[in-house]
Amino acid sequence: KAGVTQTPRYLIKTRGQQVTLSCSPISGHRSVSWYQQTPGQGLQFLFEYFSETQRNKGNFPGRFSGRQFSNSRSEMNVSTLELGDSALYLCASSAGQGPGTEAFFGQGTRLTVV
Amino acid sequence: AQTVTQSQPEMSVQEAETVTLSCTYDTSENNYYLFWYKQPPSRQMILVIRQEAYKQQNATENRFSVNFQKAAKSFSLKISDSQLGDTAMYFCAFMKQRGGATNKLIFGTGTLLAVQP
């Protein structure tokens, strides 16, 4: 069974640009969550999608957005990039609708904003 | 709001020895889940162990076990017979139990564990 796949693995963008990151969850998983990991702020929750609906959102500005497709694949978009957006972005998928089910993580996308 | 605190930024242990990583949390919830995740240099987060707050029995998973003290809001991880492959960043995480509302994890700042040969 394939794991969570995130693409691309590495990305370098210029301030002001926008970026789209992709996450393919484990087959059959309907919940996809996104996290930002930085040395200063640690791991912070961005948002969660379940069956194409956003059901929770973290404290990030509106420049951060996401969506989920009918096949459960998810994308997150960051517009008007800032230097502080440089981070490892992790995606996690879960099988169940209820909380407590194991979250399986991808290897992340390392975004560098210059 | 829930918070998770890991007070040990770095720890070191000799191979085959036992080490305990600390985690405390703050919540007004009565029902929740607690997790320990491992993040090796490959960056992929891997679940180590999970504890349901309503269960009094401490979870164990092979060489990994927890000491869950609900009243003290403490959730420590014990690694027995440490192996070189245990070298990684370890994160303690909290998740509310709220009937399907969310799978949101709240993470601590992590403890970098180095297993020495």
mmCIF file of C-alpha atoms in Angstrom:
data_model
loop_
_atom_site.group_PDB
_atom_site.id
_atom_site.type_symbol
_atom_site.label_atom_id
_atom_site.label_comp_id
_atom_site.label_asym_id
_atom_site.label_seq_id
_atom_site.Cartn_x
_atom_site.Cartn_y
_atom_site.Cartn_z
ATOM 1 C CA LYS A 1 0.000 0.000 0.000
ATOM 2 C CA ALA A 2 1.542 3.287 -1.063
ATOM 3 C CA GLY A 3 2.128 5.870 1.637
ATOM 4 C CA VAL A 4 1.348 9.562 1.636
ATOM 5 C CA THR A 5 2.998 11.249 -1.320
ATOM 6 C CA GLN A 6 3.912 14.897 -1.347
ATOM 7 C CA THR A 7 5.174 16.736 -4.385
ATOM 8 C CA PRO A 8 7.461 18.395 -4.984
ATOM 9 C CA ARG A 9 10.019 17.472 -2.330
ATOM 10 C CA TYR A 10 11.905 20.736 -2.665
ATOM 11 C CA LEU A 11 10.893 24.122 -3.963
ATOM 12 C CA ILE A 12 12.596 27.487 -4.223
ATOM 13 C CA LYS A 13 10.438 30.543 -4.827
ATOM 14 C CA THR A 14 10.899 34.291 -4.842
ATOM 15 C CA ARG A 15 9.121 36.681 -2.504
ATOM 16 C CA GLY A 16 5.777 37.757 -3.907
ATOM 17 C CA GLN A 17 5.268 34.614 -5.956
ATOM 18 C CA GLN A 18 2.681 31.981 -5.232
ATOM 19 C CA VAL A 19 3.139 28.257 -4.783
ATOM 20 C CA THR A 20 1.006 25.131 -4.884
ATOM 21 C CA LEU A 21 1.916 21.984 -2.971
ATOM 22 C CA SER A 22 0.308 18.618 -3.564
ATOM 23 C CA CYS A 23 -0.539 15.714 -1.302
ATOM 24 C CA SER A 24 -1.849 12.302 -2.298
ATOM 25 C CA PRO A 25 -3.165 10.449 0.747
ATOM 26 C CA ILE A 26 -3.131 6.736 1.346
ATOM 27 C CA SER A 27 -5.773 5.029 -0.757
ATOM 28 C CA GLY A 28 -9.097 5.038 1.074
ATOM 29 C CA HIS A 29 -8.170 7.843 3.465
ATOM 30 C CA ARG A 30 -10.591 10.740 3.351
ATOM 31 C CA SER A 31 -9.010 13.112 5.855
ATOM 32 C CA VAL A 32 -6.013 15.217 4.874
ATOM 33 C CA SER A 33 -4.312 17.681 7.206
ATOM 34 C CA TRP A 34 -1.516 20.139 6.536
ATOM 35 C CA TYR A 35 1.153 21.322 8.960
ATOM 36 C CA GLN A 36 3.916 23.895 8.745
ATOM 37 C CA GLN A 37 7.191 23.040 10.471
ATOM 38 C CA THR A 38 9.785 25.721 11.210
ATOM 39 C CA PRO A 39 12.681 25.840 13.688
ATOM 40 C CA GLY A 40 11.160 28.846 15.448
ATOM 41 C CA GLN A 41 7.471 27.937 15.613
ATOM 42 C CA GLY A 42 7.666 24.157 15.519
ATOM 43 C CA LEU A 43 4.792 22.195 14.028
ATOM 44 C CA GLN A 44 1.681 24.234 13.436
ATOM 45 C CA PHE A 45 -1.652 23.074 12.089
ATOM 46 C CA LEU A 46 -2.745 24.765 8.877
ATOM 47 C CA PHE A 47 -6.024 23.095 7.945
ATOM 48 C CA GLU A 48 -7.840 19.813 7.564
ATOM 49 C CA TYR A 49 -10.053 18.535 4.787
ATOM 50 C CA PHE A 50 -12.510 15.692 4.919
ATOM 51 C CA SER A 51 -14.532 14.612 1.905
ATOM 52 C CA GLU A 52 -13.702 17.832 0.044
ATOM 53 C CA THR A 53 -14.805 20.061 2.933
ATOM 54 C CA GLN A 54 -12.538 22.089 5.163
ATOM 55 C CA ARG A 55 -13.522 21.163 8.683
ATOM 56 C CA ASN A 56 -10.824 22.915 10.678
ATOM 57 C CA LYS A 57 -8.410 25.749 10.133
ATOM 58 C CA GLY A 58 -5.384 26.983 12.048
ATOM 59 C CA ASN A 59 -4.294 30.547 12.743
ATOM 60 C CA PHE A 60 -2.691 31.419 9.451
ATOM 61 C CA PRO A 61 -3.360 34.402 7.212
ATOM 62 C CA GLY A 62 -5.686 34.149 4.251
ATOM 63 C CA ARG A 63 -2.688 33.794 1.938
ATOM 64 C CA PHE A 64 -2.715 30.146 2.928
ATOM 65 C CA SER A 65 -5.497 28.173 1.331
ATOM 66 C CA GLY A 66 -6.230 24.628 0.399
ATOM 67 C CA ARG A 67 -8.645 22.317 -1.265
ATOM 68 C CA GLN A 68 -9.428 18.659 -1.578
ATOM 69 C CA PHE A 69 -10.562 16.834 -4.673
ATOM 70 C CA SER A 70 -13.065 14.014 -5.024
ATOM 71 C CA ASN A 71 -10.237 11.471 -5.054
ATOM 72 C CA SER A 72 -9.077 12.873 -1.671
ATOM 73 C CA ARG A 73 -5.918 14.401 -3.114
ATOM 74 C CA SER A 74 -5.268 17.779 -1.592
ATOM 75 C CA GLU A 75 -3.436 20.909 -2.581
ATOM 76 C CA MET A 76 -2.384 23.862 -0.531
ATOM 77 C CA ASN A 77 -1.633 27.239 -1.997
ATOM 78 C CA VAL A 78 0.365 30.102 -0.588
ATOM 79 C CA SER A 79 0.045 33.425 -2.355
ATOM 80 C CA THR A 80 2.301 36.475 -2.106
ATOM 81 C CA LEU A 81 5.114 34.514 -0.541
ATOM 82 C CA GLU A 82 7.097 36.014 2.316
ATOM 83 C CA LEU A 83 10.529 35.010 3.596
ATOM 84 C CA GLY A 84 8.858 33.705 6.758
ATOM 85 C CA ASP A 85 6.931 31.143 4.731
ATOM 86 C CA SER A 86 10.126 29.149 4.302
ATOM 87 C CA ALA A 87 9.370 25.885 6.038
ATOM 88 C CA LEU A 88 8.799 22.177 5.756
ATOM 89 C CA TYR A 89 5.170 21.566 4.856
ATOM 90 C CA LEU A 90 3.842 18.226 6.006
ATOM 91 C CA CYS A 91 0.696 16.494 4.899
ATOM 92 C CA ALA A 92 -1.015 13.780 6.934
ATOM 93 C CA SER A 93 -3.829 11.454 5.994
ATOM 94 C CA SER A 94 -6.195 9.529 8.234
ATOM 95 C CA ALA A 95 -8.662 6.791 7.500
ATOM 96 C CA GLY A 96 -11.461 7.495 9.907
ATOM 97 C CA GLN A 97 -13.851 10.341 10.310
ATOM 98 C CA GLY A 98 -13.496 10.254 14.049
ATOM 99 C CA PRO A 99 -10.560 11.639 16.018
ATOM 100 C CA GLY A 100 -7.840 9.450 17.414
ATOM 101 C CA THR A 101 -7.194 7.540 14.231
ATOM 102 C CA GLU A 102 -3.565 7.332 13.272
ATOM 103 C CA ALA A 103 -2.250 10.105 11.063
ATOM 104 C CA PHE A 104 0.180 8.965 8.390
ATOM 105 C CA PHE A 105 2.607 11.637 7.269
ATOM 106 C CA GLY A 106 4.328 12.281 3.997
ATOM 107 C CA GLN A 107 7.979 13.257 3.712
ATOM 108 C CA GLY A 108 7.091 16.864 3.290
ATOM 109 C CA THR A 109 7.828 19.645 0.862
ATOM 110 C CA ARG A 110 10.745 21.879 1.770
ATOM 111 C CA LEU A 111 9.847 25.400 0.608
ATOM 112 C CA THR A 112 12.533 28.056 0.504
ATOM 113 C CA VAL A 113 11.528 31.634 -0.204
ATOM 114 C CA VAL A 114 14.343 33.937 -1.359
ATOM 115 C CA ALA B 1 -6.671 26.327 24.243
ATOM 116 C CA GLN B 2 -4.543 23.233 24.522
ATOM 117 C CA THR B 3 -0.778 23.368 24.881
ATOM 118 C CA VAL B 4 1.884 20.671 24.855
ATOM 119 C CA THR B 5 5.249 21.201 26.536
ATOM 120 C CA GLN B 6 8.421 19.210 26.075
ATOM 121 C CA SER B 7 11.037 20.582 28.434
ATOM 122 C CA GLN B 8 14.004 18.574 27.146
ATOM 123 C CA PRO B 9 15.266 19.999 23.843
ATOM 124 C CA GLU B 10 17.999 17.362 23.558
ATOM 125 C CA MET B 11 18.838 14.055 25.194
ATOM 126 C CA SER B 12 21.508 11.441 24.759
ATOM 127 C CA VAL B 13 21.532 7.764 25.674
ATOM 128 C CA GLN B 14 23.917 4.870 25.231
ATOM 129 C CA GLU B 15 22.913 2.001 23.020
ATOM 130 C CA ALA B 16 20.974 -0.687 24.962
ATOM 131 C CA GLU B 17 20.183 1.720 27.789
ATOM 132 C CA THR B 18 16.778 3.104 28.773
ATOM 133 C CA VAL B 19 15.727 6.709 28.333
ATOM 134 C CA THR B 20 12.600 8.647 29.294
ATOM 135 C CA LEU B 21 11.299 11.660 27.385
ATOM 136 C CA SER B 22 8.997 14.062 29.218
ATOM 137 C CA CYS B 23 5.798 15.706 28.045
ATOM 138 C CA THR B 24 3.200 17.751 29.871
ATOM 139 C CA TYR B 25 0.036 19.225 28.449
ATOM 140 C CA ASP B 26 -2.704 21.578 29.429
ATOM 141 C CA THR B 27 -6.351 21.110 28.546
ATOM 142 C CA SER B 28 -9.795 21.485 29.987
ATOM 143 C CA GLU B 29 -11.037 18.545 27.938
ATOM 144 C CA ASN B 30 -11.790 15.280 29.678
ATOM 145 C CA ASN B 31 -11.581 13.034 26.648
ATOM 146 C CA TYR B 32 -8.624 13.225 24.301
ATOM 147 C CA TYR B 33 -5.793 11.291 22.713
ATOM 148 C CA LEU B 34 -2.077 11.604 23.238
ATOM 149 C CA PHE B 35 0.608 10.524 20.818
ATOM 150 C CA TRP B 36 4.338 10.236 20.480
ATOM 151 C CA TYR B 37 5.677 10.728 16.963
ATOM 152 C CA LYS B 38 9.226 10.158 15.776
ATOM 153 C CA GLN B 39 10.841 12.211 13.025
ATOM 154 C CA PRO B 40 14.164 10.785 11.808
ATOM 155 C CA PRO B 41 16.499 12.722 9.492
ATOM 156 C CA SER B 42 14.445 11.461 6.561
ATOM 157 C CA ARG B 43 11.776 13.941 7.801
ATOM 158 C CA GLN B 44 8.876 11.495 7.722
ATOM 159 C CA MET B 45 6.856 11.538 10.928
ATOM 160 C CA ILE B 46 6.121 8.077 12.247
ATOM 161 C CA LEU B 47 3.658 7.208 14.999
ATOM 162 C CA VAL B 48 5.413 5.557 17.933
ATOM 163 C CA ILE B 49 2.593 5.098 20.407
ATOM 164 C CA ARG B 50 -0.923 6.289 21.195
ATOM 165 C CA GLN B 51 -2.878 6.678 24.443
ATOM 166 C CA GLU B 52 -6.591 7.246 24.936
ATOM 167 C CA ALA B 53 -7.224 9.474 27.954
ATOM 168 C CA TYR B 54 -10.129 7.356 29.164
ATOM 169 C CA LYS B 55 -7.886 4.304 29.486
ATOM 170 C CA GLN B 56 -6.031 4.028 32.765
ATOM 171 C CA GLN B 57 -3.672 1.363 31.449
ATOM 172 C CA ASN B 58 -0.469 2.727 30.001
ATOM 173 C CA ALA B 59 0.093 1.943 26.331
ATOM 174 C CA THR B 60 3.041 -0.181 25.283
ATOM 175 C CA GLU B 61 4.468 -0.973 21.887
ATOM 176 C CA ASN B 62 7.427 -3.340 21.960
ATOM 177 C CA ARG B 63 10.359 -1.337 23.421
ATOM 178 C CA PHE B 64 8.240 1.787 23.790
ATOM 179 C CA SER B 65 5.923 2.486 26.711
ATOM 180 C CA VAL B 66 4.295 5.512 28.240
ATOM 181 C CA ASN B 67 3.634 6.732 31.744
ATOM 182 C CA PHE B 68 0.294 8.507 31.516
ATOM 183 C CA GLN B 69 -0.683 10.533 34.563
ATOM 184 C CA LYS B 70 -4.008 12.165 33.737
ATOM 185 C CA ALA B 71 -4.370 14.185 36.920
ATOM 186 C CA ALA B 72 -0.860 15.570 36.560
ATOM 187 C CA LYS B 73 -1.340 16.010 32.784
ATOM 188 C CA SER B 74 1.874 14.192 32.151
ATOM 189 C CA PHE B 75 2.684 11.786 29.306
ATOM 190 C CA SER B 76 6.260 10.516 29.263
ATOM 191 C CA LEU B 77 7.783 8.072 26.782
ATOM 192 C CA LYS B 78 10.166 5.347 27.889
ATOM 193 C CA ILE B 79 12.416 3.706 25.336
ATOM 194 C CA SER B 80 14.023 0.486 26.516
ATOM 195 C CA ASP B 81 17.054 -1.184 24.966
ATOM 196 C CA SER B 82 17.789 1.921 22.881
ATOM 197 C CA GLN B 83 18.991 1.290 19.346
ATOM 198 C CA LEU B 84 20.925 3.479 16.940
ATOM 199 C CA GLY B 85 17.831 3.661 14.750
ATOM 200 C CA ASP B 86 15.973 5.379 17.572
ATOM 201 C CA THR B 87 18.010 8.522 16.916
ATOM 202 C CA ALA B 88 15.407 11.096 15.886
ATOM 203 C CA MET B 89 13.331 14.056 16.963
ATOM 204 C CA TYR B 90 10.431 12.939 19.157
ATOM 205 C CA PHE B 91 7.230 14.934 19.315
ATOM 206 C CA CYS B 92 4.477 14.645 21.868
ATOM 207 C CA ALA B 93 1.055 15.499 20.446
ATOM 208 C CA PHE B 94 -2.513 16.063 21.667
ATOM 209 C CA MET B 95 -5.811 15.534 19.891
ATOM 210 C CA LYS B 96 -9.270 16.359 21.179
ATOM 211 C CA GLN B 97 -11.910 13.664 21.148
ATOM 212 C CA ARG B 98 -14.958 15.426 19.881
ATOM 213 C CA GLY B 99 -17.093 13.050 17.943
ATOM 214 C CA GLY B 100 -15.574 13.296 14.527
ATOM 215 C CA ALA B 101 -15.038 17.023 14.404
ATOM 216 C CA THR B 102 -11.357 17.020 13.624
ATOM 217 C CA ASN B 103 -8.094 15.150 13.418
ATOM 218 C CA LYS B 104 -6.081 18.229 14.390
ATOM 219 C CA LEU B 105 -2.867 17.464 16.257
ATOM 220 C CA ILE B 106 -1.233 19.924 18.638
ATOM 221 C CA PHE B 107 2.469 19.258 18.899
ATOM 222 C CA GLY B 108 5.125 19.995 21.476
ATOM 223 C CA THR B 109 8.444 21.515 20.450
ATOM 224 C CA GLY B 110 10.178 18.170 20.294
ATOM 225 C CA THR B 111 13.100 16.389 21.950
ATOM 226 C CA LEU B 112 16.119 15.486 19.871
ATOM 227 C CA LEU B 113 17.302 12.061 21.000
ATOM 228 C CA ALA B 114 20.769 10.839 20.112
ATOM 229 C CA VAL B 115 21.617 7.194 20.707
ATOM 230 C CA GLN B 116 25.359 6.763 21.135
ATOM 231 C CA PRO B 117 27.157 3.528 20.146
#
